[in-house]
């Protein structure tokens, strides 16, 4: 790319904030280049309609109308794909437009019988379309150059300082500094307050003990003793004593000599 064109693409006006101003200007320029590339598709769409209409109105013949229609449909598809960031498709579109324009002029020159006007008219339209395709291709190259250019590589020759922008930039910087100083003062005050607090200041409150029960009167003491005497279980009355005792059976006496009988 030419150096003069590169300087024109990179040049921008700033008030002191170089990187932000460059980013904003680059965004505007890339948007314009993108619109130019998109306009190339609309030019191809209009050219396709015009070429097919010229072939039909000027009576280029059935074969001529079919050939023109097929070529224009193919070129229109390439133009639609060229709207994206594919450099190869843009190159193919330029080659296709050039080849189709040349084919129309050659066809018109070689026809001995019939009208040559429709082919020359279509060729003239395609020359304009070809120039638009090359322009869109160059715009895509410029946009790619701007997108890949690093803000760190900006030099003094790439920008121009404007006095009114410098004043606005200084006011904005002063406002930002005042806000930062206010934030730092608030932070320092907060840190001082927090540093004065020691772990002793954060004691867990002791649990409150229940108040002592009120003392009982003599009548209440006598009533409690009487209740203990009446409700106390007897020592002799146990569960084992209450259970019925099993009766003991006397085992029969077996004599040692079973042959002898007691008479």
Short mmCIF file of C-alpha atoms in Angstrom, two decimals:
data_model
loop_
_atom_site.label_atom_id
_atom_site.label_comp_id
_atom_site.label_asym_id
_atom_site.label_seq_id
_atom_site.Cartn_x
_atom_site.Cartn_y
_atom_site.Cartn_z
CA UNK A 1 0.00 0.00 0.00
CA UNK A 2 1.19 3.50 -0.79
CA UNK A 3 2.71 5.47 2.12
CA UNK A 4 0.65 8.56 1.40
CA UNK A 5 -2.56 6.50 1.53
CA UNK A 6 -1.43 4.92 4.79
CA UNK A 7 -0.86 8.36 6.31
CA UNK A 8 -4.30 9.50 5.21
CA UNK A 9 -5.88 6.40 6.72
CA UNK A 10 -4.04 6.78 10.01
CA UNK A 11 -4.31 10.55 10.38
CA UNK A 12 -6.71 11.79 13.06
CA UNK A 13 -7.30 14.80 15.29
CA UNK A 14 -6.80 14.53 19.03
CA UNK A 15 -6.86 16.62 22.15
CA UNK A 16 -4.29 14.65 24.10
CA UNK A 17 -5.86 11.26 24.65
CA UNK A 18 -4.16 9.72 21.62
CA UNK A 19 -5.17 6.07 21.95
CA UNK A 20 -8.84 6.67 22.63
CA UNK A 21 -9.11 9.25 19.83
CA UNK A 22 -7.36 6.88 17.43
CA UNK A 23 -9.70 4.04 18.35
CA UNK A 24 -12.75 6.24 17.82
CA UNK A 25 -11.48 7.54 14.47
CA UNK A 26 -10.57 4.04 13.31
CA UNK A 27 -14.05 2.84 14.16
CA UNK A 28 -15.59 5.59 12.01
CA UNK A 29 -13.29 4.89 9.06
CA UNK A 30 -13.81 1.14 9.12
CA UNK A 31 -17.57 1.70 9.22
CA UNK A 32 -17.37 3.85 6.07
CA UNK A 33 -15.25 1.25 4.30
CA UNK A 34 -17.69 -1.46 5.30
CA UNK A 35 -20.56 0.52 3.78
CA UNK A 36 -18.54 0.90 0.58
CA UNK A 37 -18.01 -2.86 0.36
CA UNK A 38 -21.71 -3.44 0.96
CA UNK A 39 -22.58 -0.94 -1.78
CA UNK A 40 -20.60 -3.08 -4.23
CA UNK A 41 -23.15 -5.86 -3.77
CA UNK A 42 -26.03 -3.52 -4.56
CA UNK A 43 -24.20 -2.38 -7.70
CA UNK A 44 -23.89 -6.00 -8.83
CA UNK A 45 -27.56 -6.60 -8.11
CA UNK A 46 -28.59 -3.60 -10.21
CA UNK A 47 -26.13 -4.54 -12.95
CA UNK A 48 -27.55 -8.07 -13.16
CA UNK A 49 -31.07 -6.73 -13.67
CA UNK A 50 -29.89 -4.18 -16.26
CA UNK A 51 -27.82 -6.68 -18.24
CA UNK A 52 -30.59 -9.26 -18.43
CA UNK A 53 -33.07 -6.53 -19.44
CA UNK A 54 -30.70 -5.25 -22.18
CA UNK A 55 -30.22 -8.76 -23.53
CA UNK A 56 -33.98 -9.28 -23.71
CA UNK A 57 -34.95 -5.84 -25.02
CA UNK A 58 -32.18 -5.52 -27.61
CA UNK A 59 -32.84 -9.08 -28.82
CA UNK A 60 -29.55 -10.79 -28.08
CA UNK A 61 -31.14 -14.13 -28.93
CA UNK A 62 -32.22 -17.01 -26.75
CA UNK A 63 -28.68 -18.34 -26.30
CA UNK A 64 -27.38 -14.85 -25.49
CA UNK A 65 -30.13 -14.18 -22.91
CA UNK A 66 -29.50 -17.55 -21.21
CA UNK A 67 -25.71 -17.03 -21.15
CA UNK A 68 -26.00 -13.51 -19.76
CA UNK A 69 -28.49 -14.63 -17.10
CA UNK A 70 -26.28 -17.51 -15.91
CA UNK A 71 -23.17 -15.34 -15.74
CA UNK A 72 -24.95 -12.60 -13.84
CA UNK A 73 -26.38 -15.07 -11.30
CA UNK A 74 -22.90 -16.48 -10.64
CA UNK A 75 -21.37 -13.02 -10.28
CA UNK A 76 -24.20 -11.93 -8.01
CA UNK A 77 -23.53 -14.91 -5.72
CA UNK A 78 -19.82 -14.02 -5.58
CA UNK A 79 -20.72 -10.40 -4.78
CA UNK A 80 -22.92 -11.56 -1.93
CA UNK A 81 -20.11 -13.69 -0.47
CA UNK A 82 -17.60 -10.85 -0.98
CA UNK A 83 -19.45 -8.71 1.55
CA UNK A 84 -17.74 -10.81 4.23
CA UNK A 85 -14.08 -10.79 5.15
CA UNK A 86 -13.02 -13.37 2.55
CA UNK A 87 -10.27 -11.82 0.43
CA UNK A 88 -10.24 -14.77 -1.96
CA UNK A 89 -13.89 -14.24 -2.90
CA UNK A 90 -13.25 -10.57 -3.58
CA UNK A 91 -10.39 -11.50 -5.89
CA UNK A 92 -12.55 -14.04 -7.71
CA UNK A 93 -15.29 -11.43 -8.10
CA UNK A 94 -12.89 -8.96 -9.71
CA UNK A 95 -11.60 -11.63 -12.07
CA UNK A 96 -15.13 -12.77 -12.92
CA UNK A 97 -16.35 -9.24 -13.70
CA UNK A 98 -13.31 -8.57 -15.89
CA UNK A 99 -13.70 -11.86 -17.76
CA UNK A 100 -17.43 -11.35 -18.35
CA UNK A 101 -16.94 -7.79 -19.63
CA UNK A 102 -14.18 -8.95 -21.98
CA UNK A 103 -16.35 -11.86 -23.17
CA UNK A 104 -19.20 -9.51 -24.05
CA UNK A 105 -16.94 -7.27 -26.16
CA UNK A 106 -15.33 -10.24 -27.88
CA UNK A 107 -18.72 -11.80 -28.59
CA UNK A 108 -20.04 -8.55 -30.05
CA UNK A 109 -16.95 -8.18 -32.22
CA UNK A 110 -17.11 -11.74 -33.54
CA UNK A 111 -20.80 -11.71 -34.47
CA UNK A 112 -21.11 -11.29 -38.20
CA UNK A 113 -24.86 -11.61 -38.42
CA UNK A 114 -27.31 -9.94 -36.10
CA UNK A 115 -27.23 -6.91 -33.87
CA UNK A 116 -24.05 -6.34 -31.87
CA UNK A 117 -25.53 -3.56 -29.73
CA UNK A 118 -26.76 -5.68 -26.77
CA UNK A 119 -23.34 -7.27 -26.23
CA UNK A 120 -21.47 -3.98 -26.37
CA UNK A 121 -24.03 -2.40 -24.01
CA UNK A 122 -23.68 -5.27 -21.52
CA UNK A 123 -19.88 -5.04 -21.79
CA UNK A 124 -19.99 -1.30 -20.99
CA UNK A 125 -22.15 -1.93 -17.94
CA UNK A 126 -19.79 -4.66 -16.77
CA UNK A 127 -16.78 -2.33 -17.05
CA UNK A 128 -18.43 -0.02 -14.51
CA UNK A 129 -19.24 -3.00 -12.30
CA UNK A 130 -15.65 -4.24 -12.57
CA UNK A 131 -14.31 -0.88 -11.41
CA UNK A 132 -16.67 -1.01 -8.43
CA UNK A 133 -15.44 -4.53 -7.59
CA UNK A 134 -11.82 -3.38 -7.63
CA UNK A 135 -12.73 -0.40 -5.48
CA UNK A 136 -14.44 -2.67 -2.95
CA UNK A 137 -11.41 -4.94 -2.94
CA UNK A 138 -9.11 -2.02 -2.20
CA UNK A 139 -11.49 -0.78 0.52
CA UNK A 140 -11.29 -4.23 2.13
CA UNK A 141 -7.50 -4.00 2.11
CA UNK A 142 -7.62 -0.57 3.78
CA UNK A 143 -10.03 -1.81 6.41
CA UNK A 144 -7.81 -4.79 7.16
CA UNK A 145 -4.81 -2.45 7.46
CA UNK A 146 -6.64 -0.25 9.99
CA UNK A 147 -7.86 -3.20 12.02
CA UNK A 148 -4.37 -4.69 12.29
CA UNK A 149 -2.62 -1.41 13.11
CA UNK A 150 -1.57 -1.24 16.76
CA UNK A 151 -2.20 1.99 18.73
CA UNK A 152 1.28 1.57 20.23
CA UNK A 153 2.82 2.24 16.80
CA UNK A 154 1.31 5.72 16.48
CA UNK A 155 3.83 8.47 15.76
CA UNK A 156 3.66 12.25 15.88
CA UNK A 157 3.04 12.44 12.13
CA UNK A 158 -0.14 10.40 12.46
CA UNK A 159 -2.18 12.94 14.45
CA UNK A 160 -2.82 16.65 14.86
CA UNK A 161 -3.45 18.40 18.17
CA UNK A 162 -6.37 20.82 18.19
CA UNK A 163 -6.48 23.61 20.82
CA UNK A 164 -10.19 23.26 21.55
CA UNK A 165 -9.84 19.53 22.00
CA UNK A 166 -6.81 20.02 24.25
CA UNK A 167 -8.83 22.29 26.56
CA UNK A 168 -11.64 19.76 26.77
CA UNK A 169 -9.15 16.99 27.45
CA UNK A 170 -7.47 18.98 30.25
CA UNK A 171 -10.83 19.70 31.89
CA UNK A 172 -11.76 16.05 31.73
CA UNK A 173 -8.40 14.99 33.19
CA UNK A 174 -8.76 17.48 36.05
CA UNK A 175 -12.26 16.21 36.80
CA UNK A 176 -11.04 12.62 36.83
CA UNK A 177 -8.12 13.53 39.10
CA UNK A 178 -10.42 15.32 41.55
CA UNK A 179 -12.67 12.27 41.66
CA UNK A 180 -9.68 10.00 42.25
CA UNK A 181 -8.40 12.25 45.04
CA UNK A 182 -11.82 12.25 46.69
CA UNK A 183 -11.93 8.47 46.50
CA UNK A 184 -8.42 8.19 47.95
CA UNK A 185 -9.30 10.56 50.81
CA UNK A 186 -12.39 8.56 51.60
CA UNK A 187 -10.38 5.34 51.49
CA UNK A 188 -7.70 6.76 53.79
CA UNK A 189 -10.29 7.96 56.28
CA UNK A 190 -11.98 4.59 56.23
CA UNK A 191 -8.68 2.76 56.71
CA UNK A 192 -7.76 4.99 59.68
CA UNK A 193 -11.10 4.32 61.34
CA UNK A 194 -10.75 0.60 60.80
CA UNK A 195 -7.12 0.52 62.05
CA UNK A 196 -8.10 2.14 65.38
CA UNK A 197 -10.34 -0.80 66.12
CA UNK A 198 -8.43 -3.52 68.00
CA UNK A 199 -9.49 -7.12 68.56
CA UNK A 200 -10.38 -6.17 72.14
CA UNK A 201 -13.14 -3.94 70.74
CA UNK A 202 -14.82 -6.94 69.19
CA UNK A 203 -15.61 -8.94 72.35
CA UNK A 204 -18.42 -11.42 72.41
CA UNK A 205 -21.05 -10.30 74.91
CA UNK A 206 -21.28 -12.51 77.96
CA UNK A 207 -24.39 -14.56 78.43
CA UNK A 208 -26.76 -13.20 81.00
CA UNK A 209 -27.36 -15.53 83.99
CA UNK A 210 -30.85 -16.20 85.17
CA UNK A 211 -31.95 -14.22 88.24
CA UNK A 212 -31.98 -16.17 91.55
CA UNK A 213 -35.23 -17.77 92.55
CA UNK A 214 -37.16 -16.03 95.34
CA UNK A 215 -36.87 -17.54 98.81
CA UNK A 216 -39.73 -19.79 100.02
CA UNK A 217 -41.90 -19.05 103.02
CA UNK A 218 -42.31 -21.37 106.01
CA UNK A 219 -45.71 -22.56 104.83
CA UNK A 220 -44.26 -23.53 101.41
CA UNK A 221 -41.40 -25.40 103.10
CA UNK A 222 -43.87 -27.39 105.31
CA UNK A 223 -46.02 -28.18 102.27
CA UNK A 224 -43.01 -29.53 100.34
CA UNK A 225 -42.00 -31.79 103.28
CA UNK A 226 -45.54 -33.11 103.66
CA UNK A 227 -45.69 -33.88 99.92
CA UNK A 228 -42.39 -35.76 100.12
CA UNK A 229 -43.66 -37.85 103.08
CA UNK A 230 -46.96 -38.75 101.43
CA UNK A 231 -45.56 -39.40 97.95
CA UNK A 232 -42.42 -41.30 99.01
CA UNK A 233 -42.61 -45.04 98.06
CA UNK A 234 -42.46 -47.71 100.81
CA UNK A 235 -39.18 -49.63 101.08
CA UNK A 236 -40.86 -53.01 101.74
CA UNK A 237 -43.26 -52.78 98.79
CA UNK A 238 -41.18 -53.91 95.83
CA UNK A 239 -42.11 -55.52 92.57
CA UNK A 240 -40.58 -58.86 93.55
CA UNK A 241 -42.61 -59.00 96.77
CA UNK A 242 -45.81 -58.28 94.88
CA UNK A 243 -45.28 -61.15 92.44
CA UNK A 244 -46.85 -64.56 93.44
CA UNK A 245 -44.33 -67.11 94.72
CA UNK A 246 -44.21 -70.55 93.03
CA UNK A 247 -45.23 -73.61 95.15
CA UNK A 248 -42.44 -76.12 95.92
CA UNK A 249 -43.16 -79.81 95.19
CA UNK A 250 -41.76 -82.62 97.34
CA UNK A 251 -39.82 -85.10 95.22
CA UNK A 252 -40.64 -88.80 95.85
CA UNK A 253 -38.01 -90.86 97.71
CA UNK A 254 -36.68 -93.68 95.58
CA UNK A 255 -35.29 -96.57 97.52
CA UNK A 256 -31.76 -97.62 96.84
CA UNK A 257 -32.69 -101.31 96.32
CA UNK A 258 -35.74 -101.46 94.11
CA UNK A 259 -36.21 -105.24 94.76
CA UNK A 260 -36.89 -104.76 98.42
CA UNK A 261 -40.32 -103.59 99.30
CA UNK A 262 -41.30 -101.83 102.39
CA UNK A 263 -43.61 -103.97 104.42
#
